[in-house]
Coordinates of C-alpha atoms and ligand atoms in Angstrom, one line a residue:
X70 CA 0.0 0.0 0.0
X71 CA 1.2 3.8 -0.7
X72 CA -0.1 6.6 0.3
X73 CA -1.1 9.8 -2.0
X74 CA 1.4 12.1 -2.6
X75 CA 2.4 15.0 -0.6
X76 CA 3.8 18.5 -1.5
X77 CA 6.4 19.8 1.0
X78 CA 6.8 23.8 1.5
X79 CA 9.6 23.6 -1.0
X80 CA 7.6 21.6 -4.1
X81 CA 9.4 18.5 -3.6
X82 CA 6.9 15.7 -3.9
X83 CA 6.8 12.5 -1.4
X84 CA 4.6 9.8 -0.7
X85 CA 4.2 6.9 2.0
X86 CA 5.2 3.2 1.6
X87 CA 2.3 1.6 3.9
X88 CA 2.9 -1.7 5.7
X89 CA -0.4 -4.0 4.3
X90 CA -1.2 -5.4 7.5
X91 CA -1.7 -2.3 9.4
X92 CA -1.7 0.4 7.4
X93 CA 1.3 2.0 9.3
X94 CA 3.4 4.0 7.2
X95 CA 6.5 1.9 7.2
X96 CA 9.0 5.0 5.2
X97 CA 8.4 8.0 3.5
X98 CA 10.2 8.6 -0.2
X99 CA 10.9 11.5 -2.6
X100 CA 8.6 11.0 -6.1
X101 CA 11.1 11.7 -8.5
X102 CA 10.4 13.6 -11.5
X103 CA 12.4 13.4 -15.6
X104 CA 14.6 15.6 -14.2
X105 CA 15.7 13.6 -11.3
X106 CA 15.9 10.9 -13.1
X107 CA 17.8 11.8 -16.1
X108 CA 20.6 13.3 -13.4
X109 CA 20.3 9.8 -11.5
X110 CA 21.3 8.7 -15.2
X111 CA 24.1 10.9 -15.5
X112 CA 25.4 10.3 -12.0
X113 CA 25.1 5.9 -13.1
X114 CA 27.4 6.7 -16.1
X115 CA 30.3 8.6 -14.3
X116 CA 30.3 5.2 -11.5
X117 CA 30.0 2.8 -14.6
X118 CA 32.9 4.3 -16.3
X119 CA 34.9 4.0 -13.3
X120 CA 33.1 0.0 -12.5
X121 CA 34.2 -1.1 -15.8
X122 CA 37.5 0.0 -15.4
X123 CA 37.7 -2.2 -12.5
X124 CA 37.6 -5.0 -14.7
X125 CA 36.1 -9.0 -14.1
X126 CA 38.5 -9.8 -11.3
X127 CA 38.1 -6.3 -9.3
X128 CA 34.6 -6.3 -10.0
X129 CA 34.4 -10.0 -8.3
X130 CA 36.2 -8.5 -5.1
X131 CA 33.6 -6.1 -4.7
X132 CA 30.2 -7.7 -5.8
X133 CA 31.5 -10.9 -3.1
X134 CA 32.1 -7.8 -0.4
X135 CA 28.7 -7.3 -1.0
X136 CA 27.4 -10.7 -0.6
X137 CA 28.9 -10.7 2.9
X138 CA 27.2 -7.5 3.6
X139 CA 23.5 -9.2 2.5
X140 CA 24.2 -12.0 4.7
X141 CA 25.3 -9.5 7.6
X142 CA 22.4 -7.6 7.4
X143 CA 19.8 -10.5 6.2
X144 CA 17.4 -10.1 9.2
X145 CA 17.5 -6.2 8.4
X146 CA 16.0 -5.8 5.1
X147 CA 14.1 -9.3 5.6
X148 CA 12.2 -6.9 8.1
X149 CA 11.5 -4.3 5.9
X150 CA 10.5 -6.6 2.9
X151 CA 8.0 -8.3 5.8
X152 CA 7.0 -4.2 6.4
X153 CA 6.1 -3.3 2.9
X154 CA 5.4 -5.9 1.5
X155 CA 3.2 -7.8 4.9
X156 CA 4.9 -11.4 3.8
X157 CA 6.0 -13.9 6.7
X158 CA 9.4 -13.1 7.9
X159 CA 10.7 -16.4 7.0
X160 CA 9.6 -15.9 3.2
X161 CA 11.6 -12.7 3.6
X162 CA 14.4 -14.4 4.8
X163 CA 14.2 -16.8 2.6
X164 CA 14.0 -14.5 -0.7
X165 CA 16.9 -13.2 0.1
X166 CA 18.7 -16.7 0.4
X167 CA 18.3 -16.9 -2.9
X168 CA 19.1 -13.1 -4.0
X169 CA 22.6 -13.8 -2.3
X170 CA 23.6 -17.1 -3.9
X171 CA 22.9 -15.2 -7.3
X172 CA 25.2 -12.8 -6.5
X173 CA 27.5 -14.9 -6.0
X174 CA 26.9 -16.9 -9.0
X175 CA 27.1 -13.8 -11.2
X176 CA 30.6 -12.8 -9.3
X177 CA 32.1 -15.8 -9.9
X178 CA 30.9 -16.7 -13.8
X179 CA 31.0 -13.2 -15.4
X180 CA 34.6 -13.3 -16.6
X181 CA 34.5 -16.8 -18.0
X182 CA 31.1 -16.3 -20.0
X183 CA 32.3 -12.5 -20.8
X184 CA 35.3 -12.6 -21.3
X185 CA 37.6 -12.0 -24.7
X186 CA 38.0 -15.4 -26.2
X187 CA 39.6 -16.2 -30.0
X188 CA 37.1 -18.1 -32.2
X189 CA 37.6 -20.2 -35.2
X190 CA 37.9 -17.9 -38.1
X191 CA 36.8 -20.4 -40.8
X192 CA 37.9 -20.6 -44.8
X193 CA 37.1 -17.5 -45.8
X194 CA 38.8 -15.4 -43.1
X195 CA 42.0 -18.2 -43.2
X196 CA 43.9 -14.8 -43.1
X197 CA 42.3 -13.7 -39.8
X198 CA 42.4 -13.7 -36.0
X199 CA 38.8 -13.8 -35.3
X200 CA 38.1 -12.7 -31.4
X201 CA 34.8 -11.9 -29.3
X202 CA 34.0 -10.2 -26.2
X203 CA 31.1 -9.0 -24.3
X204 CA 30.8 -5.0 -23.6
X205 CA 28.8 -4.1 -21.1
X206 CA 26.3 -1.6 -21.8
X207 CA 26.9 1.5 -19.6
X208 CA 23.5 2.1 -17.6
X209 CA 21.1 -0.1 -17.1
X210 CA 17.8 0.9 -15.5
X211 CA 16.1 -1.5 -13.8
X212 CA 11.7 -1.8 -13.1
X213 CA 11.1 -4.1 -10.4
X214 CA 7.7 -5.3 -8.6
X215 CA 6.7 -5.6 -5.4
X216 CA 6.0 -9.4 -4.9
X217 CA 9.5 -10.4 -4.7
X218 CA 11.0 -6.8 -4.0
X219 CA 14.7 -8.0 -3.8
X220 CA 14.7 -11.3 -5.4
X221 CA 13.4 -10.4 -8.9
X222 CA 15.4 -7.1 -9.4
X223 CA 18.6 -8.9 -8.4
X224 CA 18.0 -11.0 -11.4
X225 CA 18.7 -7.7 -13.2
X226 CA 20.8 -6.0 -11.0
X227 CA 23.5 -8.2 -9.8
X228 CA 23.8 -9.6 -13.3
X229 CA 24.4 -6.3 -14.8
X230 CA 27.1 -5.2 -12.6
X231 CA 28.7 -8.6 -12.4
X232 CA 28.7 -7.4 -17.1
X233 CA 30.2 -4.4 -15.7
X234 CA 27.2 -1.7 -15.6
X235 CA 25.7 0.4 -13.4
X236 CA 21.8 0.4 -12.2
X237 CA 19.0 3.1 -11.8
X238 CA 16.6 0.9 -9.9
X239 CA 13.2 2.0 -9.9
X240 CA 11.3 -0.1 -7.5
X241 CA 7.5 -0.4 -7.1
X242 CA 6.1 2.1 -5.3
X243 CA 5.0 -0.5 -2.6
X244 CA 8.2 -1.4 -1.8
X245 CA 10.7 1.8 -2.4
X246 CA 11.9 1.1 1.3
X247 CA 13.8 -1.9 0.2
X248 CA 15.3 -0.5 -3.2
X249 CA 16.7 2.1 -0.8
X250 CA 18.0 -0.1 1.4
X251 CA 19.6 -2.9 -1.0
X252 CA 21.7 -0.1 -2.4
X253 CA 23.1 1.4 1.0
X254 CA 24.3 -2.6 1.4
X255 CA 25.8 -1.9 -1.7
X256 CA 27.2 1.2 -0.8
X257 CA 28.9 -0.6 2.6
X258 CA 30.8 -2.9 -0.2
X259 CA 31.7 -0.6 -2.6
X260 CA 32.0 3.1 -0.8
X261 CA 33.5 4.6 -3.8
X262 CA 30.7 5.1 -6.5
X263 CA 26.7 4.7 -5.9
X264 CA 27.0 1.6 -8.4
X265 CA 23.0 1.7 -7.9
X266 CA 21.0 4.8 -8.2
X267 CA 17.2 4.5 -6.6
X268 CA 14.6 6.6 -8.2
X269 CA 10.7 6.4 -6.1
X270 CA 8.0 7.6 -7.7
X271 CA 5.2 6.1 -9.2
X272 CA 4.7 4.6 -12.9
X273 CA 5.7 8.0 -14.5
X274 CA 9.1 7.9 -12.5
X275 CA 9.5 4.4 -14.3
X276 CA 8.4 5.9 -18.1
X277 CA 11.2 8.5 -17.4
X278 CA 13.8 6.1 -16.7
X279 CA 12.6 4.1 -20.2
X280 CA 13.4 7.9 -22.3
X281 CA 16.6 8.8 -19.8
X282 CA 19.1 7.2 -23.0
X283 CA 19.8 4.5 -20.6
X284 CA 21.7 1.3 -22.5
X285 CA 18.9 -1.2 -21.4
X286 CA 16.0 -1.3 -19.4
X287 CA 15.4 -4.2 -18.1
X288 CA 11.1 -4.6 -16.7
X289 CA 9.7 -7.0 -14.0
X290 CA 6.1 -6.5 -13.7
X291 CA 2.6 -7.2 -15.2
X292 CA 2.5 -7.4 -18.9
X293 CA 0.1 -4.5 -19.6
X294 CA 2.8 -2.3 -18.3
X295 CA 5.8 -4.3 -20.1
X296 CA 3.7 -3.1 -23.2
X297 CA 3.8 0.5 -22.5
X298 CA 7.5 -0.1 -21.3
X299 CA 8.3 -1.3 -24.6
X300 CA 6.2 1.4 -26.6
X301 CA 8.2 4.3 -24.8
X302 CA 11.9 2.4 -25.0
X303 CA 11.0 2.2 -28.7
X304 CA 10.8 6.0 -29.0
X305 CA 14.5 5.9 -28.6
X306 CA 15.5 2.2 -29.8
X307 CA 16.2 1.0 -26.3
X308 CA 16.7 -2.2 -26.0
X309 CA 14.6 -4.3 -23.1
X310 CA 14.4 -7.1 -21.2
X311 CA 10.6 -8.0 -20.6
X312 CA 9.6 -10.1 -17.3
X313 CA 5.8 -10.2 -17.5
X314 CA 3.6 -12.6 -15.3
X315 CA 2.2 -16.2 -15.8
X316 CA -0.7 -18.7 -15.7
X317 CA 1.7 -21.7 -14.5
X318 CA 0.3 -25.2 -14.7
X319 CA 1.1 -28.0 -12.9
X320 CA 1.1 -31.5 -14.4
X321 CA 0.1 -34.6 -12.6
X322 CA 0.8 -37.9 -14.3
X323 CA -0.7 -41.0 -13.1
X324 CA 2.7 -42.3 -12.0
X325 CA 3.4 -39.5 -9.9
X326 CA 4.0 -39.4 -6.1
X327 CA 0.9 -38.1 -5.5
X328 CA 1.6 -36.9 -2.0
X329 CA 4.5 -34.8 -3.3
X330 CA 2.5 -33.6 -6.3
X331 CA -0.5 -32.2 -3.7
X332 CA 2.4 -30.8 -1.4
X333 CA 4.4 -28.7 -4.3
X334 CA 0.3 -27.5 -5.8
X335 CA -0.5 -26.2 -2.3
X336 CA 3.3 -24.5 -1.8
X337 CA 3.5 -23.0 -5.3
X338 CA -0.5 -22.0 -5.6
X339 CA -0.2 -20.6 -1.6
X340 CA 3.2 -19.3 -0.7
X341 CA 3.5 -15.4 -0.7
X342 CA -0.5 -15.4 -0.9
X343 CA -0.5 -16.5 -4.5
X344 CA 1.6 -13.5 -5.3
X345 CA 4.2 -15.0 -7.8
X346 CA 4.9 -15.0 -11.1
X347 CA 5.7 -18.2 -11.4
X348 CA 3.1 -19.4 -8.7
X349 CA 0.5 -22.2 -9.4
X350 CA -2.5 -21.2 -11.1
X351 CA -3.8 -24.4 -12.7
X352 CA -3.1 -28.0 -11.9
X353 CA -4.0 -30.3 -14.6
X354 CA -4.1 -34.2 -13.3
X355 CA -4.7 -37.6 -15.5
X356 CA -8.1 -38.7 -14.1
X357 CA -7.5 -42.1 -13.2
X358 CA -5.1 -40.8 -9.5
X359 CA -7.7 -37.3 -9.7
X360 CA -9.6 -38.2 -6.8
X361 CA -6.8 -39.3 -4.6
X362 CA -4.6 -36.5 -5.5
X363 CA -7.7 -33.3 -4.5
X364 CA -8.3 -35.2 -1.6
X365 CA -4.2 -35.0 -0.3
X366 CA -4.5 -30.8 -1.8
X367 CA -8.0 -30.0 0.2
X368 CA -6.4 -31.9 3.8
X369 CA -3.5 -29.8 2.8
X370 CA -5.1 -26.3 1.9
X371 CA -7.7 -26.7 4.7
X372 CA -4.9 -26.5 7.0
X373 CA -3.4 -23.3 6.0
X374 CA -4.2 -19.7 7.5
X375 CA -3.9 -16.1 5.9
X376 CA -1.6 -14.0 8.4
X377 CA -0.2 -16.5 9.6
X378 CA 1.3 -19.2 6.7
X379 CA 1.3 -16.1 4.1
X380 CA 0.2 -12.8 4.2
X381 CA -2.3 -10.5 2.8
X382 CA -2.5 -9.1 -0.7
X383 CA 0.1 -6.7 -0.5
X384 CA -1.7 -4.6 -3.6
X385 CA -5.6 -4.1 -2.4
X386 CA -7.4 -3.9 -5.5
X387 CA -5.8 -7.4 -6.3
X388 CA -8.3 -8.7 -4.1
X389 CA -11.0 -7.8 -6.4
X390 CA -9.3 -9.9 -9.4
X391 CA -9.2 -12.6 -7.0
X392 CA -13.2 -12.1 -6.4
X393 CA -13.8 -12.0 -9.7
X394 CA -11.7 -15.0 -11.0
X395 CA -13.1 -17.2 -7.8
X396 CA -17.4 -16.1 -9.0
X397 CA -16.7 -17.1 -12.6
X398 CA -15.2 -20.3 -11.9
X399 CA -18.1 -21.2 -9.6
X400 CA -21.1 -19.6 -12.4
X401 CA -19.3 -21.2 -14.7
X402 CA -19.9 -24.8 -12.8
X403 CA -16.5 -25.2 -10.8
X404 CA -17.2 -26.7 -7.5
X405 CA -15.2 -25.1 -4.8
X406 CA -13.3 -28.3 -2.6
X407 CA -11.8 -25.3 -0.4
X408 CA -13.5 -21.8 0.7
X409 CA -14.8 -20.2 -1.9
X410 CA -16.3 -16.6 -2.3
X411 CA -16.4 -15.7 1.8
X412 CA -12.8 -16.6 1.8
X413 CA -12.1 -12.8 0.2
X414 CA -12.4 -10.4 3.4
X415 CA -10.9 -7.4 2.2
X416 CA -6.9 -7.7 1.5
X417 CA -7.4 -11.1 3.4
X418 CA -7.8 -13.9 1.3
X419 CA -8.2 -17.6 2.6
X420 CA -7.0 -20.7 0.5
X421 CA -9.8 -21.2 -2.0
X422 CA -9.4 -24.8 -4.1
X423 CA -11.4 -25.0 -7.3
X424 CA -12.1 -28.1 -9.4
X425 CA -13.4 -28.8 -12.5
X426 CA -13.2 -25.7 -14.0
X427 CA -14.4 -24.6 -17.8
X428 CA -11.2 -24.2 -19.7
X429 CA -12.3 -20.7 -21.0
X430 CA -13.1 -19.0 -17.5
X431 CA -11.1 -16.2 -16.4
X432 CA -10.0 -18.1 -13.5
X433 CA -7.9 -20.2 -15.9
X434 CA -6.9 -18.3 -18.7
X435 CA -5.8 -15.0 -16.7
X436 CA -3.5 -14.7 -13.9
X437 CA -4.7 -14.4 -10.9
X438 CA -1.8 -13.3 -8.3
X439 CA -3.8 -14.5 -5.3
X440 CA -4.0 -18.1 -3.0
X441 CA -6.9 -20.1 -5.9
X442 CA -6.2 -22.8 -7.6
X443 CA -7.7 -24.2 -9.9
X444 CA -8.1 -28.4 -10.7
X445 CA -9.0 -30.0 -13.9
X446 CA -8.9 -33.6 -14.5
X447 CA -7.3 -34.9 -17.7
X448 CA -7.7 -38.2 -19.7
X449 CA -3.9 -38.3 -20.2
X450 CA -0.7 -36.5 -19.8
X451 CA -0.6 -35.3 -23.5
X452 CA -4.3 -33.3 -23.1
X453 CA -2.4 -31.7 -20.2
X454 CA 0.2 -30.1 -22.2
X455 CA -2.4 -29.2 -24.4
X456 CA -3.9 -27.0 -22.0
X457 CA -1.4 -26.3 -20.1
X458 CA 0.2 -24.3 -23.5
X459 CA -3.4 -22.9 -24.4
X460 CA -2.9 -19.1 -22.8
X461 CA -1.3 -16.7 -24.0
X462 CA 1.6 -17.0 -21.3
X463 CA 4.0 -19.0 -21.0
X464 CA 6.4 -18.5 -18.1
X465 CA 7.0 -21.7 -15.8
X466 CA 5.8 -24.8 -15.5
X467 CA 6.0 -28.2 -13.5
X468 CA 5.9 -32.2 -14.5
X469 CA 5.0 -34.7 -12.0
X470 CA 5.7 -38.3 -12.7
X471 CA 7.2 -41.1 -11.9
X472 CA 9.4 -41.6 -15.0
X473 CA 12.4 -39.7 -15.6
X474 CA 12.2 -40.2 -19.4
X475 CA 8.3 -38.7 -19.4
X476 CA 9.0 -35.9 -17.1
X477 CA 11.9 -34.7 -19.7
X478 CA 9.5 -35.4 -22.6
X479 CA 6.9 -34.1 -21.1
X480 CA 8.7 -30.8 -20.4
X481 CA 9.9 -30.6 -24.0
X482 CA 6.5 -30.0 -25.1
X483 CA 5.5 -27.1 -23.0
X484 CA 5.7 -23.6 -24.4
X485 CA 7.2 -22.0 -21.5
X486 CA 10.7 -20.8 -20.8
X487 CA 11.0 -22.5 -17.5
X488 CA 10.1 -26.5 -16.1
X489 CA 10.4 -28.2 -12.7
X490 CA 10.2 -32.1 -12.7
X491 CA 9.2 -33.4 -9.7
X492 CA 9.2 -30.2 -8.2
X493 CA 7.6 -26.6 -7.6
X494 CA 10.1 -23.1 -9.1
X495 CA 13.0 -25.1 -8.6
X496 CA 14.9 -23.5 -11.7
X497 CA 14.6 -20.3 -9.9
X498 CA 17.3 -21.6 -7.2
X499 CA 19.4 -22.6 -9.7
X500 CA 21.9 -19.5 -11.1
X501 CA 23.5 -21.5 -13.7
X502 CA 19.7 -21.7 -15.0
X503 CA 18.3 -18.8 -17.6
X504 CA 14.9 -17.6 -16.1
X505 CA 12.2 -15.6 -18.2
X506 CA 9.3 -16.6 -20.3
X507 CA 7.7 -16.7 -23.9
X508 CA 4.4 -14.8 -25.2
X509 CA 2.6 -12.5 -22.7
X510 CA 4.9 -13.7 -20.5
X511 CA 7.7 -11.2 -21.6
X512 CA 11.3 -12.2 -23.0
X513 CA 15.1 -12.2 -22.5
X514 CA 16.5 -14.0 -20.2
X515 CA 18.0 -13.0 -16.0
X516 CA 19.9 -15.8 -14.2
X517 CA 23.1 -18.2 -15.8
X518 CA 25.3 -17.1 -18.9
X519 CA 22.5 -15.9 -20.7
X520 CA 21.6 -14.0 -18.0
X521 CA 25.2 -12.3 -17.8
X522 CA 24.8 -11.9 -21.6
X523 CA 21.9 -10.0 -21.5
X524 CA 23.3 -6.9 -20.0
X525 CA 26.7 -6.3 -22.8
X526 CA 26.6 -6.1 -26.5
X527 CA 29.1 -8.5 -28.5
X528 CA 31.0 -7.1 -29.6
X529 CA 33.2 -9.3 -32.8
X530 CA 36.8 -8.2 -34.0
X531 CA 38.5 -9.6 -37.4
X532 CA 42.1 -9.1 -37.1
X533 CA 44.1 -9.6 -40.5
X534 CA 47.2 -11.6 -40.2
X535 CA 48.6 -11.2 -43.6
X536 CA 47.4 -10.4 -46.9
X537 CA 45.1 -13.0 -48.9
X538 CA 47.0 -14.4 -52.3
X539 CA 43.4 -14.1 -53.6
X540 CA 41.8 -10.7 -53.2
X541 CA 38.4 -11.4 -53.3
X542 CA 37.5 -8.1 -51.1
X543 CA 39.5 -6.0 -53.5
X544 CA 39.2 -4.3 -57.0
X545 CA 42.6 -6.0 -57.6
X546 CA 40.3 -9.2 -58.1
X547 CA 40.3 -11.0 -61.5
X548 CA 37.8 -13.5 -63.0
X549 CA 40.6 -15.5 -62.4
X550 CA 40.8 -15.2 -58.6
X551 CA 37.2 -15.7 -58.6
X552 CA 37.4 -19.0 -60.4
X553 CA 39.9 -20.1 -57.7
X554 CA 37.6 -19.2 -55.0
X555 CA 34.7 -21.2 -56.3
X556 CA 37.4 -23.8 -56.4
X557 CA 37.8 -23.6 -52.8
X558 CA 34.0 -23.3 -51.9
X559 CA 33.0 -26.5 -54.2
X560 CA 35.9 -28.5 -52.5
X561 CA 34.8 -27.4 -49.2
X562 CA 30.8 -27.1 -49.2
X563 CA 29.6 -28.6 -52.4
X564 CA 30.1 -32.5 -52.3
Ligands
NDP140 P1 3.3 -3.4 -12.5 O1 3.3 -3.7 -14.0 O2 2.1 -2.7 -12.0 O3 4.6 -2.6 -12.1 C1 5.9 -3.0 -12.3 C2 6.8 -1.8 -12.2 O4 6.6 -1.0 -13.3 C3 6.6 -0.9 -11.0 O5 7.8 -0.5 -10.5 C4 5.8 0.2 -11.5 O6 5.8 1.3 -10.8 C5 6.4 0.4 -12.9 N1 5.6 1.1 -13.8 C6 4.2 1.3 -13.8 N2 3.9 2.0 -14.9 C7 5.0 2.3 -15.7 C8 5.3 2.9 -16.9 N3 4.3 3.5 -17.6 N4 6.5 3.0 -17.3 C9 7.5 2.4 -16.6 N5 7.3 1.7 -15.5 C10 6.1 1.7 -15.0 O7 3.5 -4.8 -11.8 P2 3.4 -5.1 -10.2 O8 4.4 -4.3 -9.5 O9 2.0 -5.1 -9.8 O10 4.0 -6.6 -10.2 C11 3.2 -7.7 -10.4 C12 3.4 -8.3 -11.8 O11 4.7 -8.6 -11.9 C13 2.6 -9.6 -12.0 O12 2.0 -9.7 -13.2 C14 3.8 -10.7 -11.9 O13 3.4 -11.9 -12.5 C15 4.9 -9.9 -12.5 N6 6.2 -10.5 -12.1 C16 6.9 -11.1 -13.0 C17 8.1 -11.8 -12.7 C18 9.0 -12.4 -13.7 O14 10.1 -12.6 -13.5 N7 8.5 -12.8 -14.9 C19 8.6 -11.8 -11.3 C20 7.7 -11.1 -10.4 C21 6.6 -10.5 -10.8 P3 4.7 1.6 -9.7 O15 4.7 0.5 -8.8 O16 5.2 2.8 -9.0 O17 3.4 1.8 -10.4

């Protein structure tokens, strides 16, 4: 929750991050206008200059400083994520578990993956040294959300300064308290430079930092928004990384461990109230184990408790989505196997479990962000993937079965950019792993090498050794020269 803005004596514009189980105003943060923003810019490309300079080995030094500093001051900002964002302080903690080891990950791998490296230069460039490296890109400004408020933008953010960039970080304007703080950890590594700039504000502060000539801008959020961030980067040919959300299915084959399958449902559909882009929305299980496998998710579900085993919506009006997703799944002939409309009490939302859901209600084709599920019973695994790739989104997904060979099949067919076998977001725990999705779900790539890669331009340099006896590249070139290189090329390529 924020509050509306106020005006101070002197103009300059604040507002008030609210914690969403009280109301309390947790911190109070400047709105930053174009001009702010384009001087936060300005301020990111002096410290990037000076970062590059560094190079991969002092940049490691640093970016591991920092990882100490996270894990010194864990409980810290896990308290304020818990504040602004009203999660379990455990979930907090445990965000941040995972924000460190990426850290780390993008330390320790950038020089390798980014490094100059000499590549075969092939026939035609027999005369050359052929060698490739990764730039980085200067600036990168970074859009986060607020449902993961340090986990997601460290996908962005420690990636591009392990590539050798600086960050203007604008976070959402739920959770501005813990953009501020992440970079003052920052700041206790690496005192020299403000490696990342914060700009508050509200969606126009973000549309300024997409025209401020930064060198990427790389967007977590809801894909409405990735669209306009895309339209207004497009003014000035911007490149960006689009993180949008997801309708993530869960696939329960009839050789699954059905206890495990009902435990990772409940986890993935539940944790952080529902409130995760690659959370359960829809669990699609083979008919024949259907009845054994609801029965294990309603014990489970039944047993949970808003406040205390996740927290509220942290974005009221998400509520209503939840209301209205919940109503047409019942009209529409769902039968609710866990709460159902009353569980909605304000930002307070119970577990609700709903099966046998029509395939083209909004509680299944739209994302949700909140603690439903939905269950629909199957003939087979193959009319799961069927559905399961029938939105427009395609972030995450998850295979349950007992056969390794089906759950690696299985996740070969789905159109998504990430799959957990046997498991619930487990790619997102793994840094070596590219995270990011395909249609509405955004593209581009945080996490792993391609990750790193994301936030340099290649840039390729040819090198001539010595001089060609055949001059192809040349006005010095005969018919005769080009007979001998059709020579080559037929002796090469064409039998
Ligand atoms: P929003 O799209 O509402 O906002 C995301 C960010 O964009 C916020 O910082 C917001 O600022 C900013 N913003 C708003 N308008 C503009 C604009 N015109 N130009 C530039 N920036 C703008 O998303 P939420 O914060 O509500 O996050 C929830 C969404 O994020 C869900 O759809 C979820 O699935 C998705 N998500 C995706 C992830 C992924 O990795 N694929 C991970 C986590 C979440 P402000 O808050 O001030 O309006």
């Amino acid at each position: 929750m924020t509050s509306t803005p106020v005006v101070s004596a002197v103009g300059a514009q604040t507002f008030d991050s609210l914690d969403p189980r009280s109301g309390e105003v947790v911190g109070s943060h400047p709105v930053h206008s174009e001009a702010d923003v384009r001087a936060a810019v300005g301020r990111a490309e002096a410290a990037a200059r000076w970062w590059r300079g560094l190079g991969f080995a002092g940049r490691r030094t640093r970016l591991l400083d920092w990882k100490k500093v996270l894990v010194g001051r864990l409980d810290e900002v896990a308290r304020l994520i818990t504040a602004e964002t009203g999660k379990p302080l455990d979930d907090a903690r445990l965000e941040l578990v995972l924000a460190i080891d990426h850290v780390d990950w993008a330390a320790k791998h950038a020089a390798k993956t980014l490094g100059g490296r000499t590549v075969p230069a092939g026939m035609l460039g027999a005369n050359q040294s052929a060698t490739l490296r990764y730039a980085p890109l200067g600036v990168v400004g970074v859009i986060g959300p607020w449902n993961y408020p340090v986990f997601t933008p460290m996908g962005s953010i420690a990636y591009a300064l392990a590539a050798g960039n600086a960050v203007v970080f604008k976070p959402s304007e739920l959770t501005p308290g813990v953009g501020a703080l992440l970079a003052s950890t920052l700041r206790d590594a690496v005192p020299e430079r403000d490696l990342v700039e914060v700009v508050t504000g509200f969606g126009e502060t973000g549309a300024a930092l997409c025209r401020a000539g930064v060198g990427k801008i790389a967007f977590t959020g809801s894909t409405a928004t990735g669209k306009r961030v895309m339209a207004a980067c497009a003014e000035t040919l911007t490149p960006v990384l689009i993180e949008c959300g997801g309708k993530d299915a869960l696939i329960v084959d009839a050789s699954a461990d059905l206890e495990a399958a009902a435990d990772a449902a409940v986890w993935g559909g539940m944790a952080n109230a529902g409130q995760t882009c690659v959370g359960v929305e829809r669990v699609y299980v083979v008919e024949s184990v259907a009845e054994e496998f609801i029965a294990q998710v309603v014990a489970k579900a039944r047993g949970l408790k808003a406040g205390t085993d996740f927290g509220p919506m942290t974005m009221a009006s998400q509520s209503d989505v939840v209301r209205r997703h919940v109503a047409d799944a019942l009209a529409r002939g769902g039968h609710a196997v866990v709460g159902g409309e009353d569980s909605i009490r304000g930002t307070t939302v119970e577990p609700v479990v709903i099966v046998d859901v029509p395939e083209d209600s909004s509680a299944v084709t739209e994302e949700t962000f909140g603690p439903l599920i939905v269950v629909n019973r199957v003939p087979d695994a193959a009319e799961a993937v069927r559905r399961a790739n029938a939105t427009g989104y395609g972030l995450g997904a998850s295979v349950f079965t007992g056969s390794s060979s089906d759950g690696e099949s299985l996740a070969e067919s789905l159109r998504c950019g990430m799959v957990s076998v046997n498991g619930v977001i487990s790619f997102a725990g793994i840094p070596s792993l590219p995270f990011g999705g395909v249609g509405d779900s955004g593209f581009g790539r945080i996490h792993g090498e391609d990750g790193l890669r994301e936030f340099t331009r290649p840039q390729a340099v040819a090198r001539q050794r010595f001089t060609l006896p055949v001059p192809v590249t040349s006005f010095r070139r005969t018919a005769k020269h080009m007979q001998t290189m059709i020579g080559l090329v037929k002796a090469r390529h064409g039998r």
